[in-house]
Coordinates of C-alpha atoms in Angstrom, one line a residue:
M1179 CA -11.8 -1.7 33.8
Y1180 CA -13.2 -1.8 37.3
L1181 CA -11.0 -4.8 38.1
F1182 CA -7.7 -3.0 37.5
H1183 CA -8.7 0.1 39.5
E1184 CA -9.9 -1.6 42.7
M1185 CA -7.6 -3.9 44.8
E1186 CA -9.8 -5.2 47.5
S1187 CA -10.8 -8.8 47.1
C1188 CA -14.6 -8.2 47.4
E1189 CA -14.3 -5.4 44.9
V1190 CA -12.1 -7.7 42.7
Y1191 CA -14.8 -10.4 42.9
R1192 CA -17.5 -7.9 42.1
G1193 CA -15.5 -6.6 39.2
N1194 CA -15.0 -10.1 37.9
Q1195 CA -18.7 -10.7 38.3
W1196 CA -19.6 -7.6 36.3
S1197 CA -16.9 -8.4 33.7
Y1198 CA -18.4 -11.9 33.3
L1199 CA -21.8 -10.4 33.0
N1200 CA -20.6 -7.9 30.4
I1201 CA -18.9 -10.6 28.4
W1202 CA -22.1 -12.8 28.6
L1203 CA -24.2 -9.9 27.3
I1204 CA -21.7 -9.1 24.5
L1205 CA -21.7 -12.8 23.4
C1206 CA -25.4 -12.9 23.4
L1207 CA -25.7 -9.7 21.3
F1208 CA -22.7 -10.3 19.1
P1209 CA -24.4 -12.8 16.7
R1210 CA -27.3 -10.5 16.2
I1211 CA -25.0 -7.7 15.3
C1212 CA -23.2 -9.8 12.8
V1213 CA -26.2 -11.0 10.9
S1214 CA -28.4 -7.9 11.0
N1215 CA -29.4 -6.3 7.8
P1216 CA -28.7 -2.6 7.1
P1217 CA -31.1 -0.3 9.0
K1218 CA -34.2 0.7 7.1
P1219 CA -33.3 3.7 5.0
N1220 CA -35.3 6.6 3.6
F1221 CA -35.8 6.4 -0.2
L1222 CA -35.4 9.2 -2.7
L1223 CA -36.2 7.9 -6.2
I1224 CA -35.7 10.3 -9.1
L1225 CA -36.9 9.5 -12.5
A1226 CA -36.2 11.7 -15.5
D1227 CA -38.6 11.9 -18.5
D1228 CA -37.1 11.1 -22.0
L1229 CA -33.5 11.5 -20.9
G1230 CA -31.0 9.8 -23.2
I1231 CA -28.2 7.8 -21.7
G1232 CA -25.7 9.9 -23.7
D1233 CA -27.0 13.2 -22.1
V1234 CA -25.2 12.7 -18.8
G1235 CA -21.5 13.4 -18.1
C1236 CA -20.8 10.2 -16.2
Y1237 CA -22.1 8.3 -19.2
G1238 CA -19.7 10.0 -21.6
N1239 CA -21.2 13.4 -22.4
D1240 CA -18.5 16.1 -22.2
T1241 CA -20.5 19.0 -23.5
I1242 CA -23.7 19.1 -21.3
R1243 CA -22.9 20.0 -17.7
T1244 CA -24.4 17.5 -15.1
P1245 CA -22.1 17.9 -12.1
N1246 CA -24.7 16.8 -9.5
I1247 CA -25.7 13.6 -11.3
D1248 CA -22.0 12.9 -12.0
G1249 CA -21.3 13.5 -8.3
L1250 CA -24.1 11.0 -7.4
A1251 CA -22.3 8.4 -9.5
K1252 CA -18.9 9.2 -8.0
D1253 CA -20.3 8.6 -4.5
G1254 CA -22.3 5.6 -5.5
V1255 CA -22.9 2.8 -8.0
R1256 CA -23.3 3.4 -11.7
L1257 CA -25.2 0.8 -13.8
T1258 CA -24.2 0.6 -17.4
Q1259 CA -26.8 -2.0 -18.6
H1260 CA -29.8 -0.5 -16.9
I1261 CA -32.9 -1.4 -19.0
A1262 CA -36.4 0.0 -19.1
A1263 CA -39.3 -2.4 -19.6
A1264 CA -40.7 -0.3 -22.4
A1265 CA -39.5 2.5 -24.6
V1266 CA -42.4 4.9 -23.9
C1267 CA -43.7 6.5 -20.7
T1268 CA -46.9 4.8 -19.5
P1269 CA -45.9 1.1 -19.7
S1270 CA -42.3 1.8 -18.5
R1271 CA -43.6 3.6 -15.4
A1272 CA -46.1 0.9 -14.7
A1273 CA -43.3 -1.7 -14.8
F1274 CA -41.2 0.5 -12.5
L1275 CA -43.9 0.9 -9.9
T1276 CA -45.0 -2.8 -9.9
G1277 CA -41.8 -4.7 -10.8
R1278 CA -43.7 -6.5 -13.6
Y1279 CA -43.7 -6.3 -17.3
P1280 CA -46.5 -4.0 -18.4
I1281 CA -48.2 -6.7 -20.4
R1282 CA -49.0 -8.4 -17.1
S1283 CA -51.0 -5.5 -15.7
G1284 CA -52.7 -4.5 -19.0
M1285 CA -50.6 -1.4 -19.4
A1286 CA -49.2 -2.5 -22.8
S1287 CA -51.0 -1.4 -25.9
S1288 CA -52.3 -3.4 -28.8
T1289 CA -53.0 -0.2 -30.8
Q1290 CA -50.9 2.6 -32.3
R1291 CA -51.5 4.6 -29.1
Q1292 CA -48.7 3.3 -26.9
V1293 CA -49.5 5.6 -23.9
L1294 CA -52.4 7.1 -22.1
F1295 CA -53.8 10.0 -24.1
W1296 CA -56.2 11.7 -21.7
N1297 CA -56.8 12.6 -18.1
G1298 CA -60.4 12.0 -19.0
G1299 CA -59.9 8.4 -20.2
S1300 CA -60.9 5.3 -18.2
G1301 CA -57.6 3.4 -18.6
G1302 CA -54.8 3.4 -16.0
L1303 CA -52.8 1.3 -13.5
P1304 CA -55.4 -1.2 -12.2
P1305 CA -56.3 -0.9 -8.5
N1306 CA -55.4 -4.6 -7.9
E1307 CA -51.7 -3.9 -8.8
T1308 CA -49.4 -3.5 -5.8
T1309 CA -46.9 -0.8 -6.0
F1310 CA -43.8 -0.5 -3.9
A1311 CA -45.4 2.6 -2.4
R1312 CA -48.3 0.6 -1.0
I1313 CA -46.0 -1.9 0.6
L1314 CA -43.8 0.8 2.2
C1315 CA -46.9 2.6 3.4
Q1316 CA -47.8 -0.7 5.2
Q1317 CA -44.3 -0.7 6.7
G1318 CA -44.9 2.7 8.3
Y1319 CA -43.2 4.8 5.7
S1320 CA -44.5 8.3 4.7
T1321 CA -44.9 8.1 1.0
A1322 CA -45.1 10.9 -1.6
L1323 CA -45.1 11.4 -5.4
V1324 CA -44.1 14.7 -6.7
G1325 CA -44.2 15.3 -10.5
K1326 CA -45.5 13.2 -13.4
W1327 CA -48.0 10.3 -12.9
H1328 CA -49.3 9.3 -16.4
M1329 CA -51.0 6.2 -15.0
G1330 CA -54.6 7.4 -15.2
V1331 CA -57.1 9.1 -12.9
N1332 CA -60.7 7.8 -13.0
C1333 CA -62.6 4.7 -14.0
K1334 CA -66.3 5.3 -14.0
T1335 CA -67.0 8.7 -12.5
R1336 CA -65.2 12.0 -12.3
H1337 CA -64.3 11.6 -8.7
D1338 CA -63.7 7.8 -8.2
H1339 CA -59.9 8.3 -8.5
C1340 CA -59.4 4.6 -9.0
H1341 CA -56.1 5.0 -10.8
H1342 CA -54.9 8.0 -8.8
P1343 CA -51.6 7.9 -6.9
L1344 CA -53.4 8.1 -3.5
N1345 CA -55.1 4.8 -4.5
H1346 CA -51.7 3.2 -5.1
G1347 CA -50.0 3.6 -1.8
F1348 CA -48.9 7.3 -1.9
D1349 CA -49.9 9.4 1.1
Y1350 CA -49.3 12.6 -0.8
F1351 CA -49.3 13.7 -4.4
Y1352 CA -48.4 16.9 -6.0
G1353 CA -47.9 17.1 -9.8
M1354 CA -49.3 16.3 -13.2
P1355 CA -51.7 13.4 -13.4
F1356 CA -50.8 13.4 -17.2
T1357 CA -47.5 14.4 -18.9
L1358 CA -46.1 17.5 -20.5
V1359 CA -47.0 17.9 -24.2
N1360 CA -46.5 20.7 -26.7
E1361 CA -50.2 21.6 -26.3
C1362 CA -49.4 22.7 -22.7
Q1363 CA -47.3 25.6 -24.1
G1364 CA -49.9 26.4 -26.7
T1365 CA -47.5 25.9 -29.6
A1366 CA -48.7 25.5 -33.2
D1367 CA -47.1 22.0 -33.3
P1368 CA -49.5 19.6 -31.5
E1369 CA -48.0 16.4 -30.0
L1370 CA -51.1 14.3 -29.4
A1371 CA -51.9 12.3 -32.6
K1372 CA -50.9 15.1 -35.0
S1373 CA -51.6 13.0 -38.1
L1374 CA -55.0 12.0 -36.7
Q1375 CA -55.9 15.6 -36.0
D1376 CA -54.8 16.6 -39.5
T1377 CA -57.1 13.9 -40.9
Y1378 CA -60.0 15.1 -38.8
W1379 CA -59.4 18.7 -39.9
F1380 CA -59.2 17.6 -43.5
Y1381 CA -62.6 15.8 -43.3
T1382 CA -64.1 18.8 -41.6
Q1383 CA -62.9 21.1 -44.4
M1384 CA -64.2 18.7 -47.0
I1385 CA -67.7 18.7 -45.3
I1386 CA -67.6 22.6 -45.1
F1387 CA -66.7 22.8 -48.8
A1388 CA -69.4 20.3 -49.7
V1389 CA -72.1 22.3 -47.8
F1390 CA -71.1 25.6 -49.3
T1391 CA -71.0 24.1 -52.7
L1392 CA -74.5 22.6 -52.3
V1393 CA -75.9 25.9 -50.8
I1394 CA -74.5 28.0 -53.7
G1395 CA -75.8 25.3 -56.2
K1396 CA -79.2 25.3 -54.7
L1397 CA -79.5 29.2 -54.7
A1398 CA -78.3 29.3 -58.3
N1399 CA -80.6 26.5 -59.3
L1400 CA -77.5 24.4 -60.4
F1401 CA -78.4 21.4 -58.3
P1402 CA -81.8 19.8 -57.7
V1403 CA -81.0 19.1 -54.1
K1404 CA -83.4 19.4 -51.1
W1405 CA -82.7 21.8 -48.3
K1406 CA -83.2 18.9 -45.8
I1407 CA -80.2 17.1 -47.3
I1408 CA -78.0 20.2 -47.0
I1409 CA -79.1 20.8 -43.4
C1410 CA -78.5 17.2 -42.5
L1411 CA -75.0 17.3 -44.1
A1412 CA -74.3 20.6 -42.2
I1413 CA -75.4 19.1 -38.9
C1414 CA -73.3 15.9 -39.5
G1415 CA -70.3 18.1 -40.2
L1416 CA -70.9 20.2 -37.1
L1417 CA -71.2 17.0 -35.0
H1418 CA -68.1 15.6 -36.5
F1419 CA -66.2 18.8 -35.7
I1420 CA -67.5 18.9 -32.1
S1421 CA -66.7 15.3 -31.6
W1422 CA -62.9 15.7 -32.2
F1423 CA -62.3 19.4 -31.5
S1424 CA -64.0 19.2 -28.0
S1425 CA -61.1 17.0 -27.0
Y1426 CA -58.1 17.9 -29.1
G1427 CA -59.0 21.5 -29.3
F1428 CA -58.9 21.9 -25.5
T1429 CA -56.0 19.6 -24.7
K1430 CA -54.3 22.4 -22.6
Y1431 CA -57.4 22.5 -20.3
W1432 CA -58.1 18.8 -20.2
N1433 CA -54.5 17.4 -19.8
C1434 CA -52.2 20.2 -18.6
I1435 CA -53.3 20.4 -15.0
L1436 CA -51.7 20.2 -11.6
M1437 CA -53.2 18.4 -8.6
R1438 CA -52.5 18.3 -4.9
N1439 CA -53.9 15.0 -3.7
H1440 CA -57.4 14.8 -5.2
D1441 CA -57.7 18.6 -5.6
I1442 CA -56.9 20.4 -8.8
T1443 CA -54.7 23.5 -8.1
E1444 CA -54.1 24.7 -11.6
Q1445 CA -56.2 24.2 -14.8
P1446 CA -54.4 24.9 -17.1
M1447 CA -51.1 24.9 -15.3
D1448 CA -48.8 27.9 -15.2
L1449 CA -45.6 26.5 -16.8
Q1450 CA -43.4 29.3 -15.7
K1451 CA -43.9 28.3 -12.1
T1452 CA -44.1 24.6 -12.4
T1453 CA -40.3 23.9 -11.9
S1454 CA -40.1 25.9 -8.7
N1455 CA -43.4 24.5 -7.4
M1456 CA -42.3 20.9 -7.9
L1457 CA -39.0 21.5 -6.2
K1458 CA -40.6 23.3 -3.3
E1459 CA -43.0 20.5 -2.7
A1460 CA -40.3 17.9 -2.8
I1461 CA -38.0 19.8 -0.4
T1462 CA -40.9 20.5 2.0
F1463 CA -41.8 16.8 2.1
I1464 CA -38.3 15.9 3.1
E1465 CA -38.1 18.5 5.8
R1466 CA -41.5 17.5 7.1
N1467 CA -40.6 13.9 7.3
K1468 CA -36.9 14.0 8.4
H1469 CA -37.6 12.3 11.7
R1470 CA -39.5 9.4 10.3
P1471 CA -38.9 6.9 7.4
F1472 CA -40.0 8.2 4.1
L1473 CA -40.3 7.3 0.4
L1474 CA -40.2 10.3 -2.0
F1475 CA -40.6 9.5 -5.7
V1476 CA -39.6 12.6 -7.7
S1477 CA -41.0 12.0 -11.2
L1478 CA -39.4 14.9 -13.1
L1479 CA -41.2 16.7 -16.0
H1480 CA -37.7 17.3 -17.4
V1481 CA -36.7 16.7 -20.2
H1482 CA -39.9 16.0 -22.0
T1483 CA -41.1 18.4 -24.7
P1484 CA -41.9 21.2 -24.8
L1485 CA -38.8 21.6 -22.6
I1486 CA -40.1 24.1 -20.1
T1487 CA -37.0 25.9 -18.9
T1488 CA -36.7 28.9 -16.5
E1489 CA -35.0 32.0 -17.7
K1490 CA -32.0 31.4 -15.5
F1491 CA -31.0 28.4 -17.6
L1492 CA -32.0 29.6 -21.1
G1493 CA -29.0 29.8 -23.4
R1494 CA -26.5 28.3 -20.9
S1495 CA -25.7 25.1 -22.7
R1496 CA -24.0 24.3 -26.0
H1497 CA -27.0 22.2 -27.1
G1498 CA -29.8 24.7 -27.4
L1499 CA -33.0 24.4 -25.5
Y1500 CA -32.7 20.7 -24.8
G1501 CA -29.2 21.1 -23.3
D1502 CA -30.5 24.0 -21.2
N1503 CA -33.3 21.8 -19.9
V1504 CA -30.9 19.0 -19.0
E1505 CA -28.7 21.4 -17.1
E1506 CA -31.7 22.7 -15.2
M1507 CA -32.7 19.2 -14.4
D1508 CA -29.3 18.5 -13.0
W1509 CA -29.6 21.7 -10.8
M1510 CA -32.9 20.3 -9.5
V1511 CA -31.2 17.0 -8.5
G1512 CA -28.5 19.1 -6.8
R1513 CA -31.1 21.0 -4.7
L1514 CA -32.6 17.7 -3.6
L1515 CA -29.2 16.4 -2.6
D1516 CA -28.5 19.6 -0.7
V1517 CA -31.6 19.2 1.4
I1518 CA -30.7 15.6 2.2
D1519 CA -27.2 16.8 3.4
K1520 CA -28.6 19.7 5.2
E1521 CA -31.0 17.6 7.2
D1522 CA -28.2 15.1 8.0
L1523 CA -30.0 12.3 6.1
K1524 CA -27.1 11.5 3.7
N1525 CA -26.1 8.2 5.3
T1526 CA -29.6 7.0 5.9
T1527 CA -31.1 7.7 2.5
F1528 CA -31.1 5.3 -0.5
I1529 CA -31.0 7.6 -3.6
Y1530 CA -31.8 6.3 -7.1
F1531 CA -31.6 8.2 -10.4
A1532 CA -32.7 6.9 -13.8
S1533 CA -34.8 7.8 -16.9
D1534 CA -38.0 6.1 -17.9
H1535 CA -36.7 5.3 -21.4
G1536 CA -34.3 6.6 -24.0
G1537 CA -34.2 10.0 -25.7
F1538 CA -36.8 11.2 -28.2
L1539 CA -35.0 11.3 -31.5
E1540 CA -37.9 12.6 -33.6
A1541 CA -38.5 15.6 -31.4
H1542 CA -37.6 18.8 -33.3
R1543 CA -38.9 22.3 -34.1
G1544 CA -37.7 23.5 -37.5
N1545 CA -34.0 22.6 -37.6
S1546 CA -33.6 22.5 -33.8
Q1547 CA -33.3 19.1 -32.2
L1548 CA -35.5 18.9 -29.1
G1549 CA -34.8 15.3 -28.1
G1550 CA -32.0 13.5 -26.3
W1551 CA -28.9 11.7 -27.3
N1552 CA -28.6 8.0 -26.7
G1553 CA -24.8 7.8 -27.2
M1554 CA -23.6 4.9 -29.3
Y1555 CA -26.8 3.0 -29.0
K1556 CA -29.2 2.6 -32.0
G1557 CA -32.7 3.9 -31.8
G1558 CA -34.6 5.9 -29.2
K1559 CA -38.0 6.5 -27.6
G1560 CA -40.8 4.4 -29.0
M1561 CA -38.5 1.7 -30.3
G1562 CA -39.2 -1.3 -28.2
G1563 CA -36.1 -3.4 -29.1
W1564 CA -33.2 -1.1 -30.0
E1565 CA -30.8 -0.3 -27.2
G1566 CA -31.2 3.5 -27.6
G1567 CA -34.9 3.3 -26.5
I1568 CA -34.4 1.1 -23.4
R1569 CA -30.9 1.5 -22.1
V1570 CA -30.9 4.3 -19.6
P1571 CA -28.8 5.9 -16.9
G1572 CA -29.0 4.1 -13.6
I1573 CA -27.3 5.4 -10.4
V1574 CA -27.7 4.3 -6.8
R1575 CA -26.1 6.0 -3.7
W1576 CA -26.2 4.9 -0.1
P1577 CA -23.0 6.0 1.8
G1578 CA -21.6 3.5 4.1
V1579 CA -23.6 0.6 2.7
L1580 CA -22.8 0.7 -1.1
P1581 CA -19.2 1.1 -2.2
A1582 CA -18.5 4.5 -3.8
G1583 CA -17.3 4.8 -7.4
T1584 CA -18.4 1.4 -8.4
V1585 CA -19.4 0.5 -12.0
I1586 CA -21.6 -2.6 -12.7
D1587 CA -21.7 -3.8 -16.3
E1588 CA -24.4 -6.4 -15.8
P1589 CA -28.0 -6.4 -17.1
T1590 CA -30.3 -4.8 -14.6
S1591 CA -33.8 -3.4 -15.0
L1592 CA -36.0 -0.5 -13.7
M1593 CA -38.2 -3.3 -12.5
D1594 CA -35.5 -4.3 -10.0
I1595 CA -36.1 -1.2 -7.9
Y1596 CA -39.4 -2.7 -6.8
P1597 CA -38.0 -5.8 -4.9
T1598 CA -34.9 -3.8 -3.8
V1599 CA -36.9 -1.1 -2.1
V1600 CA -39.4 -3.6 -0.6
Q1601 CA -36.6 -5.7 0.8
L1602 CA -34.8 -2.8 2.4
A1603 CA -38.0 -1.5 3.9
G1604 CA -38.6 -4.9 5.6
G1605 CA -41.6 -5.8 3.4
A1606 CA -42.3 -8.8 1.3
V1607 CA -42.9 -9.0 -2.5
P1608 CA -46.5 -10.3 -3.2
Q1609 CA -46.5 -14.1 -3.7
D1610 CA -49.8 -14.2 -5.6
R1611 CA -48.4 -12.9 -8.8
V1612 CA -45.3 -13.0 -11.0
T1613 CA -42.7 -10.4 -10.2
D1614 CA -40.1 -9.9 -12.9
G1615 CA -37.7 -7.7 -11.1
H1616 CA -34.8 -9.0 -8.9
T1617 CA -33.3 -7.3 -5.8
L1618 CA -30.2 -5.3 -6.7
L1619 CA -28.8 -5.4 -3.2
P1620 CA -26.3 -8.3 -3.6
L1621 CA -25.1 -6.9 -6.9
L1622 CA -24.8 -3.4 -5.4
Q1623 CA -22.9 -4.5 -2.3
G1624 CA -20.6 -6.8 -4.3
T1625 CA -21.7 -10.1 -2.6
E1626 CA -22.8 -11.3 -6.0
Q1627 CA -20.9 -10.6 -9.2
H1628 CA -23.5 -11.5 -11.8
S1629 CA -27.0 -10.3 -12.5
R1630 CA -29.9 -12.5 -11.6
H1631 CA -31.5 -11.7 -14.9
E1632 CA -30.9 -14.5 -17.4
F1633 CA -33.5 -13.2 -19.9
L1634 CA -35.1 -9.8 -20.5
F1635 CA -38.0 -9.5 -22.8
H1636 CA -38.3 -6.2 -24.8
Y1637 CA -41.9 -5.4 -25.8
C1638 CA -43.3 -2.7 -28.0
G1639 CA -46.9 -2.5 -26.7
V1640 CA -48.0 -6.1 -26.5
F1641 CA -45.7 -7.2 -29.3
L1642 CA -42.4 -8.9 -28.4
H1643 CA -39.8 -7.2 -30.5
A1644 CA -36.6 -8.5 -28.9
V1645 CA -35.1 -10.8 -26.2
R1646 CA -31.8 -10.4 -24.3
W1647 CA -30.0 -13.5 -23.0
H1648 CA -27.3 -13.1 -20.4
Q1649 CA -25.4 -16.4 -20.8
K1650 CA -24.2 -17.1 -17.3
D1651 CA -21.4 -19.6 -18.1
S1652 CA -19.6 -17.3 -20.6
G1653 CA -20.9 -13.8 -19.5
T1654 CA -21.9 -13.0 -23.1
V1655 CA -25.0 -11.0 -23.6
W1656 CA -27.0 -12.0 -26.8
K1657 CA -29.9 -10.1 -28.2
A1658 CA -32.4 -11.4 -30.8
H1659 CA -34.7 -9.0 -32.7
Y1660 CA -37.9 -10.4 -34.0
A1661 CA -39.2 -7.0 -35.3
T1662 CA -37.6 -3.6 -35.9
P1663 CA -39.2 -0.3 -36.9
V1664 CA -38.8 1.0 -40.5
F1665 CA -36.8 4.2 -40.3
Q1666 CA -38.0 7.1 -42.4
P1667 CA -35.9 8.3 -44.1
E1668 CA -34.2 4.9 -44.4
A1669 CA -30.8 5.8 -43.1
S1670 CA -32.0 8.4 -40.5
G1671 CA -32.1 6.0 -37.5
A1672 CA -35.5 7.3 -36.5
C1673 CA -39.2 7.5 -37.7
F1674 CA -39.2 11.2 -38.6
R1675 CA -42.1 11.1 -41.0
R1676 CA -44.4 9.3 -38.5
G1677 CA -43.3 11.3 -35.5
I1678 CA -42.7 8.1 -33.4
C1679 CA -42.1 4.5 -34.5
P1680 CA -45.0 2.1 -34.5
C1681 CA -45.1 -1.3 -32.9
F1682 CA -46.8 -3.2 -35.7
G1683 CA -48.1 -2.9 -39.3
D1684 CA -46.3 -1.6 -42.3
G1685 CA -44.0 0.5 -40.1
V1686 CA -42.3 -2.6 -38.8
T1687 CA -40.1 -5.2 -40.4
H1688 CA -40.3 -8.8 -39.1
H1689 CA -37.2 -10.9 -39.2
D1690 CA -37.0 -14.6 -39.9
P1691 CA -34.5 -15.7 -38.8
P1692 CA -34.3 -13.0 -36.1
L1693 CA -31.4 -10.5 -36.1
L1694 CA -28.9 -11.7 -33.6
F1695 CA -26.3 -9.5 -31.9
N1696 CA -23.5 -10.1 -29.5
L1697 CA -24.0 -7.1 -27.2
S1698 CA -20.8 -7.9 -25.3
Q1699 CA -18.8 -7.2 -28.5
D1700 CA -21.3 -5.0 -30.4
P1701 CA -23.3 -2.9 -28.0
S1702 CA -24.3 -0.4 -30.8
E1703 CA -26.0 -3.3 -32.7
A1704 CA -24.3 -2.4 -35.9
N1705 CA -23.4 -5.9 -37.2
P1706 CA -26.0 -8.7 -36.9
L1707 CA -24.4 -12.1 -36.8
P1708 CA -25.1 -14.1 -40.1
A1709 CA -27.3 -17.1 -39.5
D1710 CA -25.4 -19.2 -42.1
T1711 CA -21.8 -18.6 -40.8
E1712 CA -22.1 -17.9 -37.1
P1713 CA -21.4 -21.2 -35.4
L1714 CA -23.4 -20.4 -32.3
F1715 CA -26.5 -18.9 -34.1
D1716 CA -28.7 -22.0 -33.9
T1717 CA -27.7 -22.8 -30.3
V1718 CA -28.4 -19.3 -29.1
M1719 CA -31.7 -19.0 -30.9
R1720 CA -32.9 -22.4 -29.6
R1721 CA -32.3 -21.3 -26.1
I1722 CA -34.0 -17.9 -26.6
R1723 CA -37.0 -19.6 -28.3
R1724 CA -37.4 -21.9 -25.3
A1725 CA -37.2 -18.9 -22.9
V1726 CA -39.9 -17.1 -24.9
E1727 CA -42.2 -20.1 -24.7
E1728 CA -41.6 -20.4 -20.9
H1729 CA -42.2 -16.7 -20.5
R1730 CA -45.5 -16.7 -22.5
R1731 CA -46.8 -19.6 -20.3
T1732 CA -46.6 -17.2 -17.3
L1733 CA -48.8 -14.6 -19.0
T1734 CA -52.5 -14.5 -18.1
P1735 CA -55.3 -12.5 -19.9
V1736 CA -56.0 -9.1 -18.2
P1737 CA -58.2 -6.1 -19.2
Q1738 CA -56.4 -3.9 -21.7
Q1739 CA -56.0 -0.5 -20.0
L1740 CA -54.9 1.2 -23.3
S1741 CA -57.7 -0.3 -25.4
P1742 CA -59.4 2.1 -27.9
Y1743 CA -62.4 2.6 -25.5
N1744 CA -60.2 3.2 -22.4
N1745 CA -58.0 5.6 -24.3
I1746 CA -60.6 8.0 -25.7
W1747 CA -61.6 11.2 -24.0
K1748 CA -64.8 10.9 -21.9
P1749 CA -66.3 14.2 -20.7
W1750 CA -67.9 12.5 -17.7
L1751 CA -64.4 11.4 -16.5
Q1752 CA -62.6 14.7 -17.1
P1753 CA -61.1 16.1 -13.9
C1754 CA -62.4 19.6 -13.5
C1755 CA -62.0 22.2 -10.8
G1756 CA -65.2 24.0 -11.8
T1757 CA -68.5 23.1 -13.2
F1758 CA -67.8 21.1 -16.4
P1759 CA -66.9 22.3 -19.0
F1760 CA -65.9 25.6 -17.3
C1761 CA -62.7 24.1 -16.0
W1762 CA -60.1 26.8 -15.1
C1763 CA -58.6 27.7 -11.8
H1764 CA -55.3 28.7 -10.2
E1765 CA -54.5 28.1 -6.5
E1766 CA -52.9 31.4 -5.8
N1767 CA -55.8 33.3 -7.4
N1768 CA -58.2 31.3 -5.4
K1769 CA -56.4 32.1 -2.2
A1770 CA -56.4 35.8 -3.1

């Protein structure tokens, strides 16, 4: 511009000189601009608990109102084949945090207990596992977890916190180290090992009955039995009662607690204030870190039973208490989006929303259904192979970087968030271990049209129940089931008599040959392809068998975190805000 305004020759020369300099600088910088990656974003990761894919408006529900989640999908990318690595909380969340199948970290169970049962257990996410939070912390991010953990607390002592979020890369933690259960509300319908508790109580009653019978017989001279025998039997009965009631009888105090970092703030927790407290903590963290890169993992307690819902949302939906809870969850998502907008962080924040697994079909109270809806997909929570247990909502928004209103119908996994977040933060995925997730960025941005997943392995505990093959040349998605749960009643589509479907034993049917489905044509898994008439059956099964063999060669033995010993209550490991066993406190009362 200077050249056109000045006419003197010296000024023209000087103008030309500066123009050439400017052009040279532009040419030097231009290549860097062209090849540069998107700037490092903030991360807001929102994970619902037990939410069914059919519970959300943008996935087909037209009776439960979820305008904020629907708006997130409208402004971002919606994934229609987003798959959890497990159909229950603990292993699915371990896979999400590490990008690895839970069997690799020891977070898959070989027993009927598929999840961690106690804050006072010794199992949990091993300290040698590297979460995305740890990598982002090393990249200079401020990292926080608000909400549910369910990955263990201690290993050997009450205060070693070896499994705690702060030992896995989070700078700040506020929430439940465990998960919501019915016992937190004090209902008469226990959720932790109900049948086992019934068995313990039955044996206790039998011992009491035997002792009373012997005492009466002794006093009436009906039985020639010694008092020592009666006393020993009574002591054994008392010890038996104490051994199980000291844990299951006080679940509300042992498991239903809130922590801020390493400190217990409520024991037991005040459920009426939990929702507002969680939301306040999440919003405060965003406001406090708005001028620096942050990772906020909001691990919602919604919509897990007992469906704690504030009075404002009770009776608002057309689907009873469960629908009310979903609509309150959507409102919470909206409040988080509001603060992102308010702090002018919308264009610099990568937002992700999903559920840890499918809806809980067996959850009910009387005739009221308390679990989610998994749309057209068969099965639900606890069913390691059926789509309803593992296909979940998956929504990503990053304005200006990801195209709005996009729908991707390719197989993706919750494990993919790990390498995606790490890549965007400028970190590197660990090279000393197998990572099963793949970065979603090329798929989200449209530079790649097909998923990088050729195979996905669907475990129930440590047992491989099904395998998904994404045939790249044809685009067909095949799925082979090696084992499926036995529904009770038979045509109910769930395990109502057991409470949750088992992974092995007489509650599972093994298939030889496996049940094979073409998910591209039959996503509801209604019609297995006949082995004797389907021309591609043998070809598909040979390829899947080879993939299973290759996958199993990558597995190495690791300590089982959900073993019977690790998953029993240990008083010496129980988090306690007082002098054990007098564990009760409330932060507001303490301040007063």
